[in-house]
mmCIF file of C-alpha atoms and ligand atoms in Angstrom:
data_model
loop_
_atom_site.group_PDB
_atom_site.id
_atom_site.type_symbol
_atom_site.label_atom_id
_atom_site.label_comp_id
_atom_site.label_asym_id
_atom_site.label_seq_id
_atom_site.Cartn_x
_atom_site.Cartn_y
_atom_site.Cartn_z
ATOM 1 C CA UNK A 1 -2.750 13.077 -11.286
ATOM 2 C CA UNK A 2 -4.162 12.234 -7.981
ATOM 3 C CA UNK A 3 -3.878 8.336 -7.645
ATOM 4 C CA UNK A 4 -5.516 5.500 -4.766
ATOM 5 C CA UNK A 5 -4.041 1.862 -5.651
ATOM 6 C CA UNK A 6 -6.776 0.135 -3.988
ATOM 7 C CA UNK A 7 -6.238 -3.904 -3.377
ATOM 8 C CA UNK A 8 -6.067 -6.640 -0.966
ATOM 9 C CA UNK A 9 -2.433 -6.836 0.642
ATOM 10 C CA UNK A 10 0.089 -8.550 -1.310
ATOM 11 C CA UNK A 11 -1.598 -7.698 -4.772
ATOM 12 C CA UNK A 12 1.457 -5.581 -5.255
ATOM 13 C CA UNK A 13 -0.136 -2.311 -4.674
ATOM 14 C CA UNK A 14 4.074 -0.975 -3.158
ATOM 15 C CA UNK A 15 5.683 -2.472 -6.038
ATOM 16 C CA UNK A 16 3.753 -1.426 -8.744
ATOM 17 C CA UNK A 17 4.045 2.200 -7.089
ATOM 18 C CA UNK A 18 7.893 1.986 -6.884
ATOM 19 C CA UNK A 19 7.815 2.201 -10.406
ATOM 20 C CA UNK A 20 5.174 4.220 -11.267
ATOM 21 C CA UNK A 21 6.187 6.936 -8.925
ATOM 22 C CA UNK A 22 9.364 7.451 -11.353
ATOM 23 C CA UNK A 23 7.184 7.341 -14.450
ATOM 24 C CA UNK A 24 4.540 9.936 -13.546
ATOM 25 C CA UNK A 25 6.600 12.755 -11.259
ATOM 26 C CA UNK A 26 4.687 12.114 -8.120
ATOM 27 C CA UNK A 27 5.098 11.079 -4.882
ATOM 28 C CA UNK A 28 4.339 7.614 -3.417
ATOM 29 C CA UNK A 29 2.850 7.612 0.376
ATOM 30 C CA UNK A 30 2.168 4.390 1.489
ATOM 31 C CA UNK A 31 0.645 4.686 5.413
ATOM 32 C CA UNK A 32 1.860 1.183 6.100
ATOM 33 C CA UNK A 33 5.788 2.703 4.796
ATOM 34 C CA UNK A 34 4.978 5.581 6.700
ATOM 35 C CA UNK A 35 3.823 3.530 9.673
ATOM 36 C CA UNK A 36 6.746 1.390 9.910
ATOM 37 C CA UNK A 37 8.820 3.974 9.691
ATOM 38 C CA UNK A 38 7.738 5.603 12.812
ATOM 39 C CA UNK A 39 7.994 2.581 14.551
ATOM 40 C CA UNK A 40 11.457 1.946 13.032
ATOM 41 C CA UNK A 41 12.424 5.795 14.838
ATOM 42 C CA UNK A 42 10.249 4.819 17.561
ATOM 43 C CA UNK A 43 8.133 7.513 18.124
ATOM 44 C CA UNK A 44 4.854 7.909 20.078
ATOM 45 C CA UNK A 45 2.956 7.073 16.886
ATOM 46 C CA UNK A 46 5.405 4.170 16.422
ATOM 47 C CA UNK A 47 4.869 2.957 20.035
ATOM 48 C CA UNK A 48 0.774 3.506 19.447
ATOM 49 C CA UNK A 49 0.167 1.134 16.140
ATOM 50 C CA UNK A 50 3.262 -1.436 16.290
ATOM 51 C CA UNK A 51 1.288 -4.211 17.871
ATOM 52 C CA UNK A 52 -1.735 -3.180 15.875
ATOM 53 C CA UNK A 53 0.064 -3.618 12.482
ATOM 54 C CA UNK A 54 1.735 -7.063 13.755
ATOM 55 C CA UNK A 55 -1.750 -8.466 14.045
ATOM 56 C CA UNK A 56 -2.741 -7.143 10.866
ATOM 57 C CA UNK A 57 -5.951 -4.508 12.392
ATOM 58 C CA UNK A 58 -6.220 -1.322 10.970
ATOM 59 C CA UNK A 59 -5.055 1.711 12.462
ATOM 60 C CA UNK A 60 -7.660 3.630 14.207
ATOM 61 C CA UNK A 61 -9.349 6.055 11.315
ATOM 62 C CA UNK A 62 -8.446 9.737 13.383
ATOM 63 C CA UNK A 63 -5.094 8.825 13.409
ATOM 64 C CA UNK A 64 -4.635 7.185 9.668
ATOM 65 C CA UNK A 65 -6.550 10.471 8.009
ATOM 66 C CA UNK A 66 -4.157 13.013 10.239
ATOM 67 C CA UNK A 67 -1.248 11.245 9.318
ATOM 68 C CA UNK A 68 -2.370 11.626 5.261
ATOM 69 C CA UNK A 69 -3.765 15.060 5.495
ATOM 70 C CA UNK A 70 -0.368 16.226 7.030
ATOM 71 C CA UNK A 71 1.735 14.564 3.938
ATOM 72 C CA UNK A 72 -0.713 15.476 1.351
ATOM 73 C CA UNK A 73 -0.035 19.429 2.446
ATOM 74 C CA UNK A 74 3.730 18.837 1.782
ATOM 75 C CA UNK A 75 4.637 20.205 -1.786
ATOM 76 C CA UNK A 76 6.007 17.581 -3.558
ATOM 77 C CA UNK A 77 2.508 16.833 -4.411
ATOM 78 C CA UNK A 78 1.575 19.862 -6.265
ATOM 79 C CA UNK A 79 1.351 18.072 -9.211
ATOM 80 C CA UNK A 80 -0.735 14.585 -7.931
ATOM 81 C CA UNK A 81 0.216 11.547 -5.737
ATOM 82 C CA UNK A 82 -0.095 8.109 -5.151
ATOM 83 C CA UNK A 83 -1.482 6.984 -2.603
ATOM 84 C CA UNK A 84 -0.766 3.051 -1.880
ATOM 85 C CA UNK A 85 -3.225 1.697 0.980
ATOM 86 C CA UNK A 86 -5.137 4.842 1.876
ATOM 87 C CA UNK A 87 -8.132 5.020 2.049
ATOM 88 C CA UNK A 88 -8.787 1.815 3.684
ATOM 89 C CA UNK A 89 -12.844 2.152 5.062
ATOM 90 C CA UNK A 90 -15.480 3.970 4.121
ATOM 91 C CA UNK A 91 -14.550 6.671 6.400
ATOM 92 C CA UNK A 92 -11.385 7.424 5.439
ATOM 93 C CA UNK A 93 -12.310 7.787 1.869
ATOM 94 C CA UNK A 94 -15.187 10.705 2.870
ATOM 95 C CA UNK A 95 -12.666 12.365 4.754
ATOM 96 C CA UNK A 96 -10.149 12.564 2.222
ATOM 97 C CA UNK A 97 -13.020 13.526 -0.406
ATOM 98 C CA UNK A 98 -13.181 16.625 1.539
ATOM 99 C CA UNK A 99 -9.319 17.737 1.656
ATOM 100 C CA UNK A 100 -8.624 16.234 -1.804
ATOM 101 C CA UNK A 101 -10.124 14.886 -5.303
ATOM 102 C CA UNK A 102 -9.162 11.471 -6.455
ATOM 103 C CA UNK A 103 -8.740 11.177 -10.175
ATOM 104 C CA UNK A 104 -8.336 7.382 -10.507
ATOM 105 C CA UNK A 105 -9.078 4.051 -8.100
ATOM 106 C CA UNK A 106 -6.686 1.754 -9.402
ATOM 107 C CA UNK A 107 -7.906 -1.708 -7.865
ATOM 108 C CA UNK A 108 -5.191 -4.595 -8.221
ATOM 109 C CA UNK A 109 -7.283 -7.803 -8.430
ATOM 110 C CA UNK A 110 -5.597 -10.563 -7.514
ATOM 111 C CA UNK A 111 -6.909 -14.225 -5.905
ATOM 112 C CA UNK A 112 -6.192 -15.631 -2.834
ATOM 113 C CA UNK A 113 -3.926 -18.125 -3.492
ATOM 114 C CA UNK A 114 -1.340 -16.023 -5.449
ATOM 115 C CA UNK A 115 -1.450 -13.295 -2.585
ATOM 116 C CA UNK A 116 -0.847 -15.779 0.084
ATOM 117 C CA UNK A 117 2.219 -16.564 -1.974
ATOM 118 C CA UNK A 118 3.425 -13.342 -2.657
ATOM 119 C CA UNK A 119 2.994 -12.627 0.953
ATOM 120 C CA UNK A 120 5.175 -15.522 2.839
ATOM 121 C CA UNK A 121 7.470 -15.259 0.213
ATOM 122 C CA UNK A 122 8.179 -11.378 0.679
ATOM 123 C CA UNK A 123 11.287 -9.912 1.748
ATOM 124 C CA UNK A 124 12.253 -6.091 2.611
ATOM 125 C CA UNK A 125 14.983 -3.903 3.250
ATOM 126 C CA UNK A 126 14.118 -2.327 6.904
ATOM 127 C CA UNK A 127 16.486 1.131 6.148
ATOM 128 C CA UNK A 128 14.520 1.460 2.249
ATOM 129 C CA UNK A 129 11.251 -0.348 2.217
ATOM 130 C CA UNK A 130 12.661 -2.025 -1.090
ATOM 131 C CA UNK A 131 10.634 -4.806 -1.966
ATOM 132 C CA UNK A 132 11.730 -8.319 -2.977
ATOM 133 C CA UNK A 133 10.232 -11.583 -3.369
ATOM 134 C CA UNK A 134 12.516 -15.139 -2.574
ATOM 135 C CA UNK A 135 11.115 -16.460 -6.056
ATOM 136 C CA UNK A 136 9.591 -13.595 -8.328
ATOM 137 C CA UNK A 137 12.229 -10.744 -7.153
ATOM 138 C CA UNK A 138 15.313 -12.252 -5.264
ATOM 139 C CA UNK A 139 17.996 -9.938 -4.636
ATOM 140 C CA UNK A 140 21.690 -10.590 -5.922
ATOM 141 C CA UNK A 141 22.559 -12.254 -3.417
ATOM 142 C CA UNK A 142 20.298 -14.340 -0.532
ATOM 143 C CA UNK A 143 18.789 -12.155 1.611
ATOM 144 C CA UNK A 144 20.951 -9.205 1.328
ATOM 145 C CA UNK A 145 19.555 -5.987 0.243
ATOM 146 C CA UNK A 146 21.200 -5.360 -3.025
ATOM 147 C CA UNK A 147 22.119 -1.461 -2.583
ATOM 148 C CA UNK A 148 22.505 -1.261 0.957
ATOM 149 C CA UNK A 149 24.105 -4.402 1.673
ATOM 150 C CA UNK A 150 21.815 -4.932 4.488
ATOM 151 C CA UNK A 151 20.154 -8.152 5.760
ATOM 152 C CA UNK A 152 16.519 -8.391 4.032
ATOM 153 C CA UNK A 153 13.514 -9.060 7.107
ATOM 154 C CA UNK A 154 10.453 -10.479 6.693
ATOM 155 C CA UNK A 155 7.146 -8.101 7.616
ATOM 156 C CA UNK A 156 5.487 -9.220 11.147
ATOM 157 C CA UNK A 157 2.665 -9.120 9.304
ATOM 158 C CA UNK A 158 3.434 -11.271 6.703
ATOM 159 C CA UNK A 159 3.660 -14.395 9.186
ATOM 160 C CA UNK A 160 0.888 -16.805 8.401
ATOM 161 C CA UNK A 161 -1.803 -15.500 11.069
ATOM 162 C CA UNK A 162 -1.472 -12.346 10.373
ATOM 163 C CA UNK A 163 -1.636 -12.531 6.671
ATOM 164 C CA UNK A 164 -5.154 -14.380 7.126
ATOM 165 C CA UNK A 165 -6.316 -11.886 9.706
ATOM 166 C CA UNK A 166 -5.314 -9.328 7.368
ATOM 167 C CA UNK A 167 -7.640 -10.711 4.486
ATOM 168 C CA UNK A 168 -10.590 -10.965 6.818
ATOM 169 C CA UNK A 169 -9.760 -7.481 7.598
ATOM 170 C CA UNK A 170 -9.628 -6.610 3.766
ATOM 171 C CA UNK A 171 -12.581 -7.981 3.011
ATOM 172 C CA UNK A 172 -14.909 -6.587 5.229
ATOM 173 C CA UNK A 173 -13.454 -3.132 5.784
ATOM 174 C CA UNK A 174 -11.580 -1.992 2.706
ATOM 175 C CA UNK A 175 -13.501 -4.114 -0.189
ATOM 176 C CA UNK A 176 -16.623 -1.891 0.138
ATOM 177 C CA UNK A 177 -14.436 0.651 -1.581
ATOM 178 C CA UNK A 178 -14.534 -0.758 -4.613
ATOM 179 C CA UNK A 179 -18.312 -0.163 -5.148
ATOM 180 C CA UNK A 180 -17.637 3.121 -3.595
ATOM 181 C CA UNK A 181 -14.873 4.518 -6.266
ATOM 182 C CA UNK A 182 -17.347 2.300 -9.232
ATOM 183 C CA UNK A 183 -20.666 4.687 -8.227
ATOM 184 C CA UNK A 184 -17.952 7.659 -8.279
ATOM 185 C CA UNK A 185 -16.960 6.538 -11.861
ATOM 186 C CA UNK A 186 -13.431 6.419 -10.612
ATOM 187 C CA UNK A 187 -12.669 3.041 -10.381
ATOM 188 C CA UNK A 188 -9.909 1.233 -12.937
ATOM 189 C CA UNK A 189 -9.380 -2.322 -12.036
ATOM 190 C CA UNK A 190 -6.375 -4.007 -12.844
ATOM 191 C CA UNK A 191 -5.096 -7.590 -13.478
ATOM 192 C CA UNK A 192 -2.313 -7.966 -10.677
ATOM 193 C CA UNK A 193 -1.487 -11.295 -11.851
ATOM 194 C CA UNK A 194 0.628 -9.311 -14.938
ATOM 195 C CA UNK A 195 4.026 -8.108 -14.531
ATOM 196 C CA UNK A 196 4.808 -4.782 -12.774
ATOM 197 C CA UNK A 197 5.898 -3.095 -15.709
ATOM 198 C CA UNK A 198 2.409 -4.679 -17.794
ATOM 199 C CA UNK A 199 0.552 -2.660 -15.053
ATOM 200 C CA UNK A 200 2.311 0.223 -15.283
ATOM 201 C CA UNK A 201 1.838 0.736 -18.736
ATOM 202 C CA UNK A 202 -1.689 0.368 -18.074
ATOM 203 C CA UNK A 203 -1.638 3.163 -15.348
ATOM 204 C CA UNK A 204 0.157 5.821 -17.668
ATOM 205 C CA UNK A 205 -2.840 5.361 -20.038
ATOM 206 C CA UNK A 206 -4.613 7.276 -17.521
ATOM 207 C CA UNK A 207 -2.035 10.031 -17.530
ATOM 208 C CA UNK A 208 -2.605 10.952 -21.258
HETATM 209 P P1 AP5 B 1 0.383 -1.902 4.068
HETATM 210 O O1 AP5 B 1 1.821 -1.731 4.186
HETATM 211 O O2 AP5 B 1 -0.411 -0.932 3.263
HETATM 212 O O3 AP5 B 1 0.091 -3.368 3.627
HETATM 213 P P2 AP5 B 1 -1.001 -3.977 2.625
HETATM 214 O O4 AP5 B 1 -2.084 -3.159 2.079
HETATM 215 O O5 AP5 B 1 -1.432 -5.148 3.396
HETATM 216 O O6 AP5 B 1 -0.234 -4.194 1.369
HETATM 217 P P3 AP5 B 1 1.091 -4.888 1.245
HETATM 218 O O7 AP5 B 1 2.209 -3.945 1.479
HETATM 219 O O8 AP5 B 1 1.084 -6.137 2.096
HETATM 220 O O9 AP5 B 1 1.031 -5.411 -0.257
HETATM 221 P P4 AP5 B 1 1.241 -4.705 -1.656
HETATM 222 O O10 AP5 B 1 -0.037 -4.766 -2.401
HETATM 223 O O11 AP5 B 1 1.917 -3.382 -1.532
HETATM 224 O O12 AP5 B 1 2.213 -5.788 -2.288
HETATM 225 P P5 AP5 B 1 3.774 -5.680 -2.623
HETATM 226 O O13 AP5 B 1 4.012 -4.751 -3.755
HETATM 227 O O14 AP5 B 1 4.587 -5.526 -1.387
HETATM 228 O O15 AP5 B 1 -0.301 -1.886 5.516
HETATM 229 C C1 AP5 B 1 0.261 -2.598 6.587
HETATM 230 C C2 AP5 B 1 -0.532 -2.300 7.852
HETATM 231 O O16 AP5 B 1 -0.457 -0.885 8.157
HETATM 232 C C3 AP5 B 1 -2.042 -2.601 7.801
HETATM 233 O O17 AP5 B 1 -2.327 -3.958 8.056
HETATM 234 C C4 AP5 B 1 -2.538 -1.655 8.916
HETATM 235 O O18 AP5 B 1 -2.267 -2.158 10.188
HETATM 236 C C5 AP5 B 1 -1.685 -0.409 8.710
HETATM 237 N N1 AP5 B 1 -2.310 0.539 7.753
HETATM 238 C C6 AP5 B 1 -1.790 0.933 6.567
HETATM 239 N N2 AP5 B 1 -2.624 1.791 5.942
HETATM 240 C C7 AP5 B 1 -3.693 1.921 6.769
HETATM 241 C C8 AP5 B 1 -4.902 2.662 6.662
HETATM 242 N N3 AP5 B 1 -5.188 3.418 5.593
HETATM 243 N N4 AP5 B 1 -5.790 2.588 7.692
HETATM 244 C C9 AP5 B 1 -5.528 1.837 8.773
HETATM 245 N N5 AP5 B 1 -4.405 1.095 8.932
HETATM 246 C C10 AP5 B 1 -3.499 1.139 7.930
HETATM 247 O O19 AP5 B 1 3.997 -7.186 -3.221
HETATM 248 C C11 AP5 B 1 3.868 -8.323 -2.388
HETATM 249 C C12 AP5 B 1 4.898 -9.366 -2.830
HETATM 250 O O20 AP5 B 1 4.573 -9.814 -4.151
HETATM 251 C C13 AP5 B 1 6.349 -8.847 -2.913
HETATM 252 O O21 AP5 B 1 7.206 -9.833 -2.454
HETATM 253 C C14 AP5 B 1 6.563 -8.568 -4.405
HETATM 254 O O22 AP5 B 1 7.927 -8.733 -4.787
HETATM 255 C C15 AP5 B 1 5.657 -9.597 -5.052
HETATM 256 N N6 AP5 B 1 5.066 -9.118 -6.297
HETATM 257 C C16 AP5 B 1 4.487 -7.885 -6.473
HETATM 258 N N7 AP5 B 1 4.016 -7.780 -7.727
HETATM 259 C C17 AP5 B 1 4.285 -8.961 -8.345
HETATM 260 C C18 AP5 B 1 4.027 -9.448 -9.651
HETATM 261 N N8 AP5 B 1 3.395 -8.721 -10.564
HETATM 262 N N9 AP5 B 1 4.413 -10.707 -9.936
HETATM 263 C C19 AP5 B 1 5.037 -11.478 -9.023
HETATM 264 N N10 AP5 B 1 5.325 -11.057 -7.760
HETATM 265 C C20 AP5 B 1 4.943 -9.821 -7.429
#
């Protein structure tokens, strides 16, 4: 099943697909995991979007749909995908209409207040991309990544500028989706304020 969690940021789009990814045999690509990870290795795409991801723009379309179309070829995802923060404009959606065909447009709604919460308060492993949260999803111990051992960082992204220039962003560029994925009779909206596991169990409905 070809999945797009669709969602503002922070509506727990990465943690939701953690799980899921596990329950339905297919992969999860994130772009912003797949981002950071170049600019964790430092390469020339790493160099290109780091200080466009700290301020919380979008990634120039060419590059974003090259990146996807390269991943989706890859053959872990003969049988489907997830695909957690792609498309994010108009554009992007049209060109991945023409290399692949989205089943389902799962859109995490979720209100502003909560996601500014979720946001400050979240915590990753740099090496894993594991997701925590200080209140919702602490690790064992403070700020250590529980398998790793590692210290947990805090997203440049997720400082308090960038998190509100990353809902302006949202709003105007990657909301029109929704209506887009509705007209396609693909859209499945979702109540983000549930559990993980309460929205997962929702997803596999789809499945069957
Ligand atoms: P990206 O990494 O995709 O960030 P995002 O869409 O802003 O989404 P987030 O990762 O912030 O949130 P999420 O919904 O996954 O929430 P999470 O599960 O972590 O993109 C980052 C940047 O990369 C972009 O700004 C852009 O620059 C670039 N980029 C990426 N894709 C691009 C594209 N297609 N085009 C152009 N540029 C692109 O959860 C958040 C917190 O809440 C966590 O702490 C978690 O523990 C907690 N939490 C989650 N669920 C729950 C729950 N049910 N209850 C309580 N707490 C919860």
């Amino acid at each position: 099943m070809n999945l797009v969690f669709l969602g503002p940021p922070g509506a727990g789009k990465g943690t939701v697909a953690a799980i899921a990814k596990e329950a339905l045999g297919v992969p999860h690509i994130s772009t912003g995991d797949l981002f950071r990870e170049n600019i964790k290795n430092e390469t020339p795409l790493g160099k290109e979007v780091k200080e466009i991801m700290a301020k919380g723009e979008l990634v120039p379309d060419d590059v974003t749909v090259k990146m996807v179309k390269e991943r989706l070829r890859n053959p872990d995802c003969k049988n489907g995908y997830i695909l957690d923060g792609f498309p994010r404009t108009i554009y992007q959606a049209d060109e991945l209409e023409k290399f692949s065909k989205v089943d389902y447009a799962v859109n995490f709604e979720l209100d502003s207040e909560t996601i500014v919460k979720r946001l400050s308060g979240r915590r990753i492993c740099k090496s894993t991309g594991k997701i925590y949260h200080i209140v919702s999803n602490p690790p064992k111990v403070e700020g250590i990544d529980d398998e790793t051992g590692e210290p947990l960082i805090q997203r440049d992204d997720d400082k308090e500028e960038a998190i509100k220039h990353r809902l302006e962003v949202y709003d105007k560029q990657t909301a029109p989706l929704i209506d887009y994925y509705k007209k396609r009779g693909l859209l499945f909206n979702i109540d983000a304020s549930a559990s993980p596991e309460a929205s997962l169990k929702k997803i596999e409905k789809l499945a069957k």
